[in-house]
């Protein structure tokens, strides 16, 4: 059985005071022995101060990193720096990085390799845009995003995949449980081809895109949906806790 994994991607939100209150609120409401992995991904500048207040049941991660270990890369953050301030994982390939900041699969592969090399876990995001879905290209897009970045040279043990259809992010338009399941099953099938059946069975695939407390249980009840990568609803302790509860084993 794959353990469910609920992650909050805070994106470019919250002040330090609000962020501290949020993690304290989540920690206070966390069900004992939740049976769910939980992590939050605050903006870079909040990582170090939050590491000091975050409880043991909530892991800390970053939303992005650079692929070089150090050097003249003004404005960038190296994977080792994230580890150094208490991060356990990093999100790579979020659709906002791909589509607003022009990150390519070639670049994302370097980032994934660099993060894993220093011992960070990775959430690798994939997902099609609305026009791609409407043109019947969903599987072709997912195929490219998976095969160009993952593969035999990328150990999969510390990688979680997040399927985030771009048309469902921040729009209130959630993929139906069946649409999510179909995409997740396709992704798992590709992992089977790229690695082997054991790796496909073990890899966790989160769904992301307008997940909230009210739709979490149904989405996360699909056989190939192993958790959620949550944006807007992860900024409110009650909503995020509701999603964690929706992910708990029945
Ligand atoms: P929303 O939950 O706000 O739709 O965002 C999803 C997302 O992009 C998480 O990474």
mmCIF file of C-alpha atoms and ligand atoms in Angstrom:
data_model
loop_
_atom_site.group_PDB
_atom_site.id
_atom_site.type_symbol
_atom_site.label_atom_id
_atom_site.label_comp_id
_atom_site.label_asym_id
_atom_site.label_seq_id
_atom_site.Cartn_x
_atom_site.Cartn_y
_atom_site.Cartn_z
ATOM 1 C CA UNK A 1 0.000 0.000 0.000
ATOM 2 C CA UNK A 2 1.337 3.419 -0.925
ATOM 3 C CA UNK A 3 1.076 5.929 1.920
ATOM 4 C CA UNK A 4 -0.845 9.044 0.921
ATOM 5 C CA UNK A 5 1.164 12.270 0.667
ATOM 6 C CA UNK A 6 -0.431 15.711 1.062
ATOM 7 C CA UNK A 7 1.769 18.703 0.209
ATOM 8 C CA UNK A 8 1.006 22.418 0.412
ATOM 9 C CA UNK A 9 2.578 24.594 -2.277
ATOM 10 C CA UNK A 10 2.292 28.076 -0.844
ATOM 11 C CA UNK A 11 3.589 29.721 -4.039
ATOM 12 C CA UNK A 12 4.417 33.458 -3.568
ATOM 13 C CA UNK A 13 2.220 34.032 -0.502
ATOM 14 C CA UNK A 14 2.319 34.877 3.232
ATOM 15 C CA UNK A 15 4.353 37.035 5.565
ATOM 16 C CA UNK A 16 6.577 35.448 8.196
ATOM 17 C CA UNK A 17 4.014 36.046 10.942
ATOM 18 C CA UNK A 18 1.172 34.522 8.879
ATOM 19 C CA UNK A 19 3.362 31.594 7.865
ATOM 20 C CA UNK A 20 4.277 30.801 11.475
ATOM 21 C CA UNK A 21 0.620 30.954 12.475
ATOM 22 C CA UNK A 22 -0.295 28.647 9.598
ATOM 23 C CA UNK A 23 2.228 25.907 10.449
ATOM 24 C CA UNK A 24 1.270 26.156 14.099
ATOM 25 C CA UNK A 25 -2.390 25.812 13.143
ATOM 26 C CA UNK A 26 -1.681 22.772 10.983
ATOM 27 C CA UNK A 27 0.488 21.159 13.684
ATOM 28 C CA UNK A 28 -2.170 21.757 16.336
ATOM 29 C CA UNK A 29 -4.895 20.150 14.227
ATOM 30 C CA UNK A 30 -2.873 17.240 12.814
ATOM 31 C CA UNK A 31 -4.567 13.943 13.642
ATOM 32 C CA UNK A 32 -2.328 11.773 15.860
ATOM 33 C CA UNK A 33 -0.718 8.956 13.837
ATOM 34 C CA UNK A 34 -2.299 10.476 10.748
ATOM 35 C CA UNK A 35 -1.032 7.729 8.451
ATOM 36 C CA UNK A 36 -0.429 10.439 5.842
ATOM 37 C CA UNK A 37 2.836 12.157 4.870
ATOM 38 C CA UNK A 38 2.466 15.934 5.118
ATOM 39 C CA UNK A 39 4.779 18.663 3.825
ATOM 40 C CA UNK A 40 4.647 22.403 3.204
ATOM 41 C CA UNK A 41 6.551 24.329 0.537
ATOM 42 C CA UNK A 42 6.898 27.999 1.584
ATOM 43 C CA UNK A 43 8.773 30.723 -0.332
ATOM 44 C CA UNK A 44 12.578 30.588 0.080
ATOM 45 C CA UNK A 45 12.916 33.393 2.628
ATOM 46 C CA UNK A 46 10.485 31.701 5.030
ATOM 47 C CA UNK A 47 12.260 28.332 5.054
ATOM 48 C CA UNK A 48 14.865 28.986 7.706
ATOM 49 C CA UNK A 49 12.601 30.660 10.276
ATOM 50 C CA UNK A 50 9.907 28.018 9.751
ATOM 51 C CA UNK A 51 12.369 25.151 10.202
ATOM 52 C CA UNK A 52 12.699 26.276 13.822
ATOM 53 C CA UNK A 53 8.969 26.130 14.571
ATOM 54 C CA UNK A 54 7.750 23.307 12.349
ATOM 55 C CA UNK A 55 6.729 20.118 14.122
ATOM 56 C CA UNK A 56 8.073 16.640 13.443
ATOM 57 C CA UNK A 57 4.906 15.557 11.669
ATOM 58 C CA UNK A 58 5.215 18.223 8.965
ATOM 59 C CA UNK A 59 8.117 18.221 6.550
ATOM 60 C CA UNK A 60 9.584 21.323 4.973
ATOM 61 C CA UNK A 61 10.344 21.733 1.292
ATOM 62 C CA UNK A 62 11.164 24.404 -1.284
ATOM 63 C CA UNK A 63 9.366 25.345 -4.490
ATOM 64 C CA UNK A 64 12.386 25.399 -6.783
ATOM 65 C CA UNK A 65 16.184 25.210 -6.877
ATOM 66 C CA UNK A 66 19.094 25.739 -9.225
ATOM 67 C CA UNK A 67 21.080 22.824 -10.673
ATOM 68 C CA UNK A 68 24.576 24.055 -9.874
ATOM 69 C CA UNK A 69 26.129 23.552 -6.438
ATOM 70 C CA UNK A 70 27.378 27.151 -6.091
ATOM 71 C CA UNK A 71 28.754 30.033 -8.102
ATOM 72 C CA UNK A 72 27.860 33.175 -10.003
ATOM 73 C CA UNK A 73 24.108 32.658 -10.437
ATOM 74 C CA UNK A 74 22.617 35.844 -9.029
ATOM 75 C CA UNK A 75 19.254 35.314 -7.412
ATOM 76 C CA UNK A 76 19.410 31.506 -7.448
ATOM 77 C CA UNK A 77 19.413 28.933 -4.625
ATOM 78 C CA UNK A 78 21.484 25.720 -4.660
ATOM 79 C CA UNK A 79 20.042 22.370 -3.518
ATOM 80 C CA UNK A 80 22.594 22.074 -0.688
ATOM 81 C CA UNK A 81 21.445 25.435 0.695
ATOM 82 C CA UNK A 82 17.923 24.054 1.015
ATOM 83 C CA UNK A 83 19.155 21.018 2.923
ATOM 84 C CA UNK A 84 21.261 23.269 5.099
ATOM 85 C CA UNK A 85 18.219 25.228 6.348
ATOM 86 C CA UNK A 86 16.136 22.141 7.056
ATOM 87 C CA UNK A 87 14.410 21.248 3.798
ATOM 88 C CA UNK A 88 13.811 17.609 3.001
ATOM 89 C CA UNK A 89 12.391 18.063 -0.469
ATOM 90 C CA UNK A 90 11.911 20.363 -3.440
ATOM 91 C CA UNK A 91 9.226 20.835 -6.099
ATOM 92 C CA UNK A 92 10.611 20.758 -9.626
ATOM 93 C CA UNK A 93 8.819 21.455 -12.885
ATOM 94 C CA UNK A 94 5.720 23.165 -11.532
ATOM 95 C CA UNK A 95 3.618 24.424 -14.447
ATOM 96 C CA UNK A 96 4.194 28.015 -13.324
ATOM 97 C CA UNK A 97 7.960 27.435 -13.643
ATOM 98 C CA UNK A 98 7.460 25.831 -17.048
ATOM 99 C CA UNK A 99 4.990 28.309 -18.513
ATOM 100 C CA UNK A 100 5.756 31.644 -16.794
ATOM 101 C CA UNK A 101 9.529 31.212 -16.450
ATOM 102 C CA UNK A 102 10.141 29.105 -19.550
ATOM 103 C CA UNK A 103 11.763 26.122 -17.833
ATOM 104 C CA UNK A 104 12.417 23.336 -20.324
ATOM 105 C CA UNK A 105 12.614 19.602 -19.786
ATOM 106 C CA UNK A 106 16.356 19.771 -20.404
ATOM 107 C CA UNK A 107 16.734 22.236 -17.517
ATOM 108 C CA UNK A 108 14.305 20.322 -15.280
ATOM 109 C CA UNK A 109 16.268 17.117 -15.678
ATOM 110 C CA UNK A 110 19.409 18.893 -14.458
ATOM 111 C CA UNK A 111 17.486 20.233 -11.465
ATOM 112 C CA UNK A 112 16.042 16.823 -10.576
ATOM 113 C CA UNK A 113 19.484 15.201 -10.750
ATOM 114 C CA UNK A 114 21.113 17.983 -8.703
ATOM 115 C CA UNK A 115 18.480 17.808 -5.974
ATOM 116 C CA UNK A 116 18.608 14.018 -5.662
ATOM 117 C CA UNK A 117 22.411 14.119 -5.623
ATOM 118 C CA UNK A 118 22.496 16.115 -2.382
ATOM 119 C CA UNK A 119 19.780 13.971 -0.779
ATOM 120 C CA UNK A 120 16.672 16.075 -1.296
ATOM 121 C CA UNK A 121 13.453 14.309 -2.205
ATOM 122 C CA UNK A 122 11.759 15.627 -5.335
ATOM 123 C CA UNK A 123 8.159 16.301 -6.314
ATOM 124 C CA UNK A 124 8.294 16.350 -10.110
ATOM 125 C CA UNK A 125 5.244 18.041 -11.662
ATOM 126 C CA UNK A 126 3.668 17.199 -14.977
ATOM 127 C CA UNK A 127 0.398 18.182 -16.635
ATOM 128 C CA UNK A 128 -1.213 19.368 -19.846
ATOM 129 C CA UNK A 129 -2.635 22.781 -20.731
ATOM 130 C CA UNK A 130 -6.292 23.253 -21.708
ATOM 131 C CA UNK A 131 -5.596 23.519 -25.449
ATOM 132 C CA UNK A 132 -3.498 20.367 -25.272
ATOM 133 C CA UNK A 133 -6.312 18.453 -23.536
ATOM 134 C CA UNK A 134 -8.875 19.758 -26.039
ATOM 135 C CA UNK A 135 -6.616 18.704 -28.926
ATOM 136 C CA UNK A 136 -6.422 15.168 -27.500
ATOM 137 C CA UNK A 137 -2.725 15.576 -26.639
ATOM 138 C CA UNK A 138 -2.844 14.879 -22.889
ATOM 139 C CA UNK A 139 -1.008 11.556 -23.068
ATOM 140 C CA UNK A 140 1.539 12.841 -25.584
ATOM 141 C CA UNK A 141 2.376 15.772 -23.287
ATOM 142 C CA UNK A 142 2.665 13.556 -20.216
ATOM 143 C CA UNK A 143 4.799 11.110 -22.216
ATOM 144 C CA UNK A 144 7.241 13.867 -23.157
ATOM 145 C CA UNK A 145 7.363 15.377 -19.655
ATOM 146 C CA UNK A 146 8.089 11.971 -18.107
ATOM 147 C CA UNK A 147 10.447 10.431 -20.650
ATOM 148 C CA UNK A 148 12.579 13.562 -21.114
ATOM 149 C CA UNK A 149 13.218 14.036 -17.403
ATOM 150 C CA UNK A 150 13.015 10.650 -15.691
ATOM 151 C CA UNK A 151 14.756 7.432 -16.751
ATOM 152 C CA UNK A 152 17.400 4.904 -15.817
ATOM 153 C CA UNK A 153 19.873 7.629 -14.787
ATOM 154 C CA UNK A 154 17.374 9.112 -12.290
ATOM 155 C CA UNK A 155 16.777 6.997 -9.166
ATOM 156 C CA UNK A 156 13.046 6.989 -8.501
ATOM 157 C CA UNK A 157 13.005 6.030 -4.794
ATOM 158 C CA UNK A 158 12.953 9.643 -3.613
ATOM 159 C CA UNK A 159 10.743 11.014 -6.380
ATOM 160 C CA UNK A 160 7.021 11.711 -6.138
ATOM 161 C CA UNK A 161 5.208 12.684 -9.323
ATOM 162 C CA UNK A 162 2.499 15.346 -9.206
ATOM 163 C CA UNK A 163 -0.093 15.369 -11.986
ATOM 164 C CA UNK A 164 -1.392 18.931 -12.230
ATOM 165 C CA UNK A 165 -3.547 19.668 -15.265
ATOM 166 C CA UNK A 166 -2.785 23.336 -15.913
ATOM 167 C CA UNK A 167 -6.462 24.118 -16.616
ATOM 168 C CA UNK A 168 -7.367 23.015 -13.083
ATOM 169 C CA UNK A 169 -4.763 25.119 -11.237
ATOM 170 C CA UNK A 170 -6.205 28.075 -9.368
ATOM 171 C CA UNK A 171 -9.330 28.003 -11.532
ATOM 172 C CA UNK A 172 -11.711 26.198 -9.194
ATOM 173 C CA UNK A 173 -12.100 23.677 -12.061
ATOM 174 C CA UNK A 174 -11.049 20.310 -10.657
ATOM 175 C CA UNK A 175 -10.371 17.330 -12.862
ATOM 176 C CA UNK A 176 -13.109 14.782 -12.307
ATOM 177 C CA UNK A 177 -12.011 11.794 -10.232
ATOM 178 C CA UNK A 178 -12.134 9.712 -13.441
ATOM 179 C CA UNK A 179 -10.032 12.237 -15.413
ATOM 180 C CA UNK A 180 -7.466 12.220 -12.599
ATOM 181 C CA UNK A 181 -7.487 8.438 -12.367
ATOM 182 C CA UNK A 182 -7.029 8.043 -16.142
ATOM 183 C CA UNK A 183 -4.033 10.380 -16.204
ATOM 184 C CA UNK A 184 -2.482 8.783 -13.117
ATOM 185 C CA UNK A 185 -2.884 5.289 -14.557
ATOM 186 C CA UNK A 186 -1.229 6.473 -17.769
ATOM 187 C CA UNK A 187 1.689 7.996 -15.826
ATOM 188 C CA UNK A 188 2.115 4.820 -13.762
ATOM 189 C CA UNK A 189 2.133 2.786 -16.969
ATOM 190 C CA UNK A 190 4.905 4.969 -18.368
ATOM 191 C CA UNK A 191 6.958 4.532 -15.192
ATOM 192 C CA UNK A 192 6.547 0.782 -15.699
ATOM 193 C CA UNK A 193 7.968 1.122 -19.199
ATOM 194 C CA UNK A 194 10.779 3.461 -18.173
ATOM 195 C CA UNK A 195 11.778 1.481 -15.054
ATOM 196 C CA UNK A 196 9.944 -1.721 -14.167
ATOM 197 C CA UNK A 197 6.686 -3.002 -12.672
ATOM 198 C CA UNK A 198 7.997 -2.757 -9.105
ATOM 199 C CA UNK A 199 8.921 0.923 -9.531
ATOM 200 C CA UNK A 200 5.526 1.650 -11.111
ATOM 201 C CA UNK A 201 3.747 0.031 -8.188
ATOM 202 C CA UNK A 202 5.828 1.947 -5.625
ATOM 203 C CA UNK A 203 5.910 5.473 -7.062
ATOM 204 C CA UNK A 204 3.482 7.940 -5.524
ATOM 205 C CA UNK A 205 1.494 10.176 -7.856
ATOM 206 C CA UNK A 206 -0.191 13.230 -6.338
ATOM 207 C CA UNK A 207 -3.055 15.095 -7.972
ATOM 208 C CA UNK A 208 -2.985 18.899 -8.005
ATOM 209 C CA UNK A 209 -5.495 21.459 -9.240
ATOM 210 C CA UNK A 210 -8.202 23.084 -7.080
ATOM 211 C CA UNK A 211 -8.049 20.377 -4.402
ATOM 212 C CA UNK A 212 -10.033 21.373 -1.306
ATOM 213 C CA UNK A 213 -11.387 19.690 1.794
ATOM 214 C CA UNK A 214 -14.725 19.060 0.073
ATOM 215 C CA UNK A 215 -13.322 17.143 -2.935
ATOM 216 C CA UNK A 216 -10.210 15.539 -1.445
ATOM 217 C CA UNK A 217 -11.689 12.252 -0.303
ATOM 218 C CA UNK A 218 -13.248 11.442 -3.665
ATOM 219 C CA UNK A 219 -10.147 12.376 -5.672
ATOM 220 C CA UNK A 220 -7.774 10.628 -3.288
ATOM 221 C CA UNK A 221 -10.029 7.578 -3.236
ATOM 222 C CA UNK A 222 -9.052 6.760 -6.832
ATOM 223 C CA UNK A 223 -6.767 3.731 -7.023
ATOM 224 C CA UNK A 224 -3.819 5.555 -8.636
ATOM 225 C CA UNK A 225 -4.139 8.880 -6.777
ATOM 226 C CA UNK A 226 -1.672 8.799 -3.893
ATOM 227 C CA UNK A 227 -2.071 12.253 -2.460
ATOM 228 C CA UNK A 228 -2.467 15.907 -3.341
ATOM 229 C CA UNK A 229 -0.300 18.892 -4.188
ATOM 230 C CA UNK A 230 -2.425 21.752 -2.924
ATOM 231 C CA UNK A 231 -2.128 25.441 -3.785
ATOM 232 C CA UNK A 232 -4.764 27.905 -2.561
ATOM 233 C CA UNK A 233 -6.360 25.607 0.001
ATOM 234 C CA UNK A 234 -2.989 24.971 1.671
ATOM 235 C CA UNK A 235 -2.935 28.598 2.884
ATOM 236 C CA UNK A 236 -5.766 27.969 5.350
ATOM 237 C CA UNK A 237 -5.104 25.570 8.220
ATOM 238 C CA UNK A 238 -8.698 24.293 8.361
ATOM 239 C CA UNK A 239 -8.890 23.561 4.646
ATOM 240 C CA UNK A 240 -5.476 21.913 4.576
ATOM 241 C CA UNK A 241 -6.337 19.800 7.617
ATOM 242 C CA UNK A 242 -9.592 18.806 5.916
ATOM 243 C CA UNK A 243 -7.586 17.561 2.921
ATOM 244 C CA UNK A 244 -5.230 15.619 5.223
ATOM 245 C CA UNK A 245 -8.253 14.019 6.878
ATOM 246 C CA UNK A 246 -9.666 13.203 3.431
ATOM 247 C CA UNK A 247 -6.401 11.389 2.677
ATOM 248 C CA UNK A 248 -6.465 9.246 5.805
ATOM 249 C CA UNK A 249 -7.058 5.540 5.420
ATOM 250 C CA UNK A 250 -10.759 4.770 5.926
HETATM 251 P P1 LIG B 1 -4.515 25.257 -6.598
HETATM 252 O O1 LIG B 1 -4.756 24.200 -5.545
HETATM 253 O O2 LIG B 1 -4.575 26.645 -6.084
HETATM 254 O O3 LIG B 1 -5.365 25.008 -7.810
HETATM 255 O O4 LIG B 1 -2.991 25.062 -7.092
HETATM 256 C C1 LIG B 1 -2.528 23.809 -7.418
HETATM 257 C C2 LIG B 1 -1.054 23.865 -7.570
HETATM 258 O O5 LIG B 1 -0.548 24.462 -8.496
HETATM 259 C C3 LIG B 1 -0.235 23.225 -6.538
HETATM 260 O O6 LIG B 1 1.094 23.129 -6.927
#
